Short mmCIF file of C-alpha atoms and ligand atoms in Angstrom, two decimals:
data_model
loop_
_atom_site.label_atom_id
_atom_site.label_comp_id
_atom_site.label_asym_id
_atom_site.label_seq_id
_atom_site.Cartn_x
_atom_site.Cartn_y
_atom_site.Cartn_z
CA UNK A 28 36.68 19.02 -20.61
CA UNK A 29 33.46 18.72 -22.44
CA UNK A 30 34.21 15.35 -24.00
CA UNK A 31 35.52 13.96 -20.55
CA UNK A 32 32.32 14.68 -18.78
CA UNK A 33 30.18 13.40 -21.95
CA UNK A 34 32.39 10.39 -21.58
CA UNK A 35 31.56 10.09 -17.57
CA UNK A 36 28.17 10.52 -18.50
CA UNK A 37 28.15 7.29 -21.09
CA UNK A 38 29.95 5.51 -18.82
CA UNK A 39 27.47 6.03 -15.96
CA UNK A 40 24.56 5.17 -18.79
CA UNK A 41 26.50 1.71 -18.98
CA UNK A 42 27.26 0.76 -15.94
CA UNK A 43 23.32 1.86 -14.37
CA UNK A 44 21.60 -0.38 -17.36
CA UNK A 45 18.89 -2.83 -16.28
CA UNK A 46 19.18 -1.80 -12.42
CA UNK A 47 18.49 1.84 -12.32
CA UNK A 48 15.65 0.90 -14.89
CA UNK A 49 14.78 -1.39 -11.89
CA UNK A 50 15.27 1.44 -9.07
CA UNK A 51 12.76 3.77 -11.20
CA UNK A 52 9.85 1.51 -11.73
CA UNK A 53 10.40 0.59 -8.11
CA UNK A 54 9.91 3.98 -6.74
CA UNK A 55 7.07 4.46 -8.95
CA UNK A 56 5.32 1.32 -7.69
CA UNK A 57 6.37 2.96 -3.88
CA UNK A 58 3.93 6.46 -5.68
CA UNK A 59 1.46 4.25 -6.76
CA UNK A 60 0.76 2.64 -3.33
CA UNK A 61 1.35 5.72 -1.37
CA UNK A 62 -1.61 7.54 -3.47
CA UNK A 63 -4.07 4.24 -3.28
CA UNK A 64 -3.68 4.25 0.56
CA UNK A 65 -4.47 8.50 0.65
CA UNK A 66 -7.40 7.98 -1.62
CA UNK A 67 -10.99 8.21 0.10
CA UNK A 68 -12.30 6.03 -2.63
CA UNK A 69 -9.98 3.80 -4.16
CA UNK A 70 -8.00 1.81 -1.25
CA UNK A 71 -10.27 3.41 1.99
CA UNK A 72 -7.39 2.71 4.08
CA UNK A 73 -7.15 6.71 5.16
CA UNK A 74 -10.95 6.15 6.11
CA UNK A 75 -9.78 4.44 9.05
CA UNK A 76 -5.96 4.50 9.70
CA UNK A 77 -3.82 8.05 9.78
CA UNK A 78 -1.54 7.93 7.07
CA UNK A 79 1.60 9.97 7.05
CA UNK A 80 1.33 13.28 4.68
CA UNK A 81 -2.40 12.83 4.97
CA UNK A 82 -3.77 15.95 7.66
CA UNK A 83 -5.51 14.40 10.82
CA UNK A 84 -8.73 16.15 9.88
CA UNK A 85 -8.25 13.77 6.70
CA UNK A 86 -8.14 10.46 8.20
CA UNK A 87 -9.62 7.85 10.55
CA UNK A 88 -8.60 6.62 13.82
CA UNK A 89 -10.14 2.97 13.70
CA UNK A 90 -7.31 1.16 13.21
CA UNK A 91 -3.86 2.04 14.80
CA UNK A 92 -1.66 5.02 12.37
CA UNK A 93 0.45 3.48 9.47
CA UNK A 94 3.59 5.14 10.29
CA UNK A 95 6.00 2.98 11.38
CA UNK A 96 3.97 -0.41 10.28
CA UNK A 97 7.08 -1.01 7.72
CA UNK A 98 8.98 -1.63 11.02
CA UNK A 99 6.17 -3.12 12.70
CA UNK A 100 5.49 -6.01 10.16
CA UNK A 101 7.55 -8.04 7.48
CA UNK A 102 6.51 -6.93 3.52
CA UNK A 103 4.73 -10.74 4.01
CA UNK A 104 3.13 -9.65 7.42
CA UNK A 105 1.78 -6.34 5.83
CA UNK A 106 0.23 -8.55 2.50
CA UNK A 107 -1.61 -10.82 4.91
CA UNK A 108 -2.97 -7.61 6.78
CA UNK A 109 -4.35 -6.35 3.30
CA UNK A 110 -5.47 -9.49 2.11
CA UNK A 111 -6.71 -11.51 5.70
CA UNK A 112 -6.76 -9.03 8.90
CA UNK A 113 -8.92 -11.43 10.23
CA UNK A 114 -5.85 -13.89 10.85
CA UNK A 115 -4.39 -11.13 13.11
CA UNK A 116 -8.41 -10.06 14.78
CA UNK A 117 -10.88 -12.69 14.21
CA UNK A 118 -13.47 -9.74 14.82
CA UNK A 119 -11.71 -7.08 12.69
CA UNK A 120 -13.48 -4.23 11.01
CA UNK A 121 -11.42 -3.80 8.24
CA UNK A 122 -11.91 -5.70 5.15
CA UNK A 123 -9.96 -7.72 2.65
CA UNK A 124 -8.93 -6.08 -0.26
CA UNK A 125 -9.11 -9.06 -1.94
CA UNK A 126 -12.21 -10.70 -1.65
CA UNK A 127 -15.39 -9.45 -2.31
CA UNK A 128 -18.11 -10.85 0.71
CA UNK A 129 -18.56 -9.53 4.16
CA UNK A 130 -18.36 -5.75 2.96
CA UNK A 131 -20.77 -3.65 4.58
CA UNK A 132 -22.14 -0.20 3.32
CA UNK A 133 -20.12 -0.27 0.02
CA UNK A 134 -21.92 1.68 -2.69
CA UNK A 135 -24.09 -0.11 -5.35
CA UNK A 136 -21.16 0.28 -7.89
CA UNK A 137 -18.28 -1.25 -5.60
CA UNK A 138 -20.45 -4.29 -5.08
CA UNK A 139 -18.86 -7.56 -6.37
CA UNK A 140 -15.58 -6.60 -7.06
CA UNK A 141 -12.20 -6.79 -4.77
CA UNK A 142 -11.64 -3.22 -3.54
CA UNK A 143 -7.59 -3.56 -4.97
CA UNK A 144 -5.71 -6.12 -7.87
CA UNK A 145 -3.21 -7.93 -7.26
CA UNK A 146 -1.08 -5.62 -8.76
CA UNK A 147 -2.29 -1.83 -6.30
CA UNK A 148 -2.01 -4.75 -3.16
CA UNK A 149 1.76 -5.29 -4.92
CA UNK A 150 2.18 -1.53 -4.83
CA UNK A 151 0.32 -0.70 -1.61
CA UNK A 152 2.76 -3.38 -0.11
CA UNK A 153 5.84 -1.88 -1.61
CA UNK A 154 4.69 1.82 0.09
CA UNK A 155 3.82 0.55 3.34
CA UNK A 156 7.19 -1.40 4.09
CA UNK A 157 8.64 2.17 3.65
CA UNK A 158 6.86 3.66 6.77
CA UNK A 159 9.73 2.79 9.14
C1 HEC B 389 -12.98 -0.12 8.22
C2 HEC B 389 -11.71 0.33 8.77
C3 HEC B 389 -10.43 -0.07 8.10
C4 HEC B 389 -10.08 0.08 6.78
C5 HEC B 389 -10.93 0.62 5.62
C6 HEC B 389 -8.69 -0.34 6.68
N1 HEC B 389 -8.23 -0.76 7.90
FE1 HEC B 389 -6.36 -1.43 8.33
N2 HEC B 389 -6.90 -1.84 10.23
C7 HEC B 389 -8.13 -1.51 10.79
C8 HEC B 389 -8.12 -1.92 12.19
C9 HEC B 389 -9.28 -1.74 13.17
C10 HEC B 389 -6.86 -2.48 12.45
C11 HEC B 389 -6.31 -3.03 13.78
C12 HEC B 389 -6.31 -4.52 13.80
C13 HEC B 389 -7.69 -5.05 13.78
O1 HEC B 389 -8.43 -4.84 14.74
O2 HEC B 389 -8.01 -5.64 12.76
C14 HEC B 389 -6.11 -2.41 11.20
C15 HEC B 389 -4.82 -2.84 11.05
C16 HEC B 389 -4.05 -2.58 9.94
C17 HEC B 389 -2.62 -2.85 9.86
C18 HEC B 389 -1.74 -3.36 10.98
C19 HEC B 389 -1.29 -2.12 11.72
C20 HEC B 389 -0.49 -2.34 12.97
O3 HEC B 389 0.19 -1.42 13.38
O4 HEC B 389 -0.56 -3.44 13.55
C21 HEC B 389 -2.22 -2.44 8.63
C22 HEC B 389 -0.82 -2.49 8.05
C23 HEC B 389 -3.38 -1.93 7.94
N3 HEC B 389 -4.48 -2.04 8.77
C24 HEC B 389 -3.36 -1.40 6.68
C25 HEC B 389 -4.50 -0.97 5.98
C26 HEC B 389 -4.46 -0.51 4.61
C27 HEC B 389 -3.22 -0.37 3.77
C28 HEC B 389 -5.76 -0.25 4.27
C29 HEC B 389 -6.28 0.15 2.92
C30 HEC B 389 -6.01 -0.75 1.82
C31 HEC B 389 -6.59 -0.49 5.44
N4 HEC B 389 -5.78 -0.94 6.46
C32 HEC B 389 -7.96 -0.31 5.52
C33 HEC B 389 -9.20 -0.90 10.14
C34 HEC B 389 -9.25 -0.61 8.79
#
């Protein structure tokens, strides 16, 4: 009985290979962007948007609340948010996470740099396509 189930459990090993490798770094880049976008200092986002799992008391209620946006917007749509809201409000408040000019009241040390690489915008992406 022992060997069979050792024997199931090899098998399983096989067959899962590269994808659940795949699945698993994919669900920690899904983490990753969920704790940038709840961070007060790294991605801002819960500054101005509520974000689900983040108390109301918590959060900002600028911008419209996040859950549901996966539904809302195309993983694209959601990128081009991050990157240029203004293409969706010409006089938007929130800023680029991308580029570094028109920020307003950012502390001395955020000055000059994007607020998020490429590669928390990847992860931020991959988490907000998830609020359905
Ligand atoms: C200074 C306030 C502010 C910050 C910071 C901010 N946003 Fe926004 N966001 C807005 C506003 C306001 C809108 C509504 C559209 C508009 O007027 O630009 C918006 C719209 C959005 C939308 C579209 C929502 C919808 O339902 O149409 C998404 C997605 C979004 N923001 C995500 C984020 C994420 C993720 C972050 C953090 C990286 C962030 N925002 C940071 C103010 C902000």
């Amino acid at each position: 009985m022992g060997k069979l189930i050792a024997t199931t459990v090899l098998l399983l090993a096989a067959v899962c290979g590269t994808a659940c490798a795949q699945s698993d770094s994919a669900v920690t880049r899904v983490a990753e962007g969920a704790a940038i976008v709840a961070n007060r200092t790294v991605g801002l986002c819960v500054l101005c948007h509520a974000v689900p799992g983040v108390p109301a008391s918590q959060s900002g209620s600028i911008g419209p609340p996040l859950a549901g946006v996966g539904a809302r917007w195309s993983a694209e749509q959601l990128r081009e948010h991050l990157v240029t809201p203004e293409r969706f409000n010409p006089n938007t408040v929130m800023p680029s996470v991308a580029r570094v000019e028109n920020f307003v009241r950012l502390t001395p040390a955020r000055q000059g740099q994007a607020l998020l690489t490429d590669t928390q915008i990847d992860a931020v992406v991959a988490y907000l396509v998830t609020l359905k």
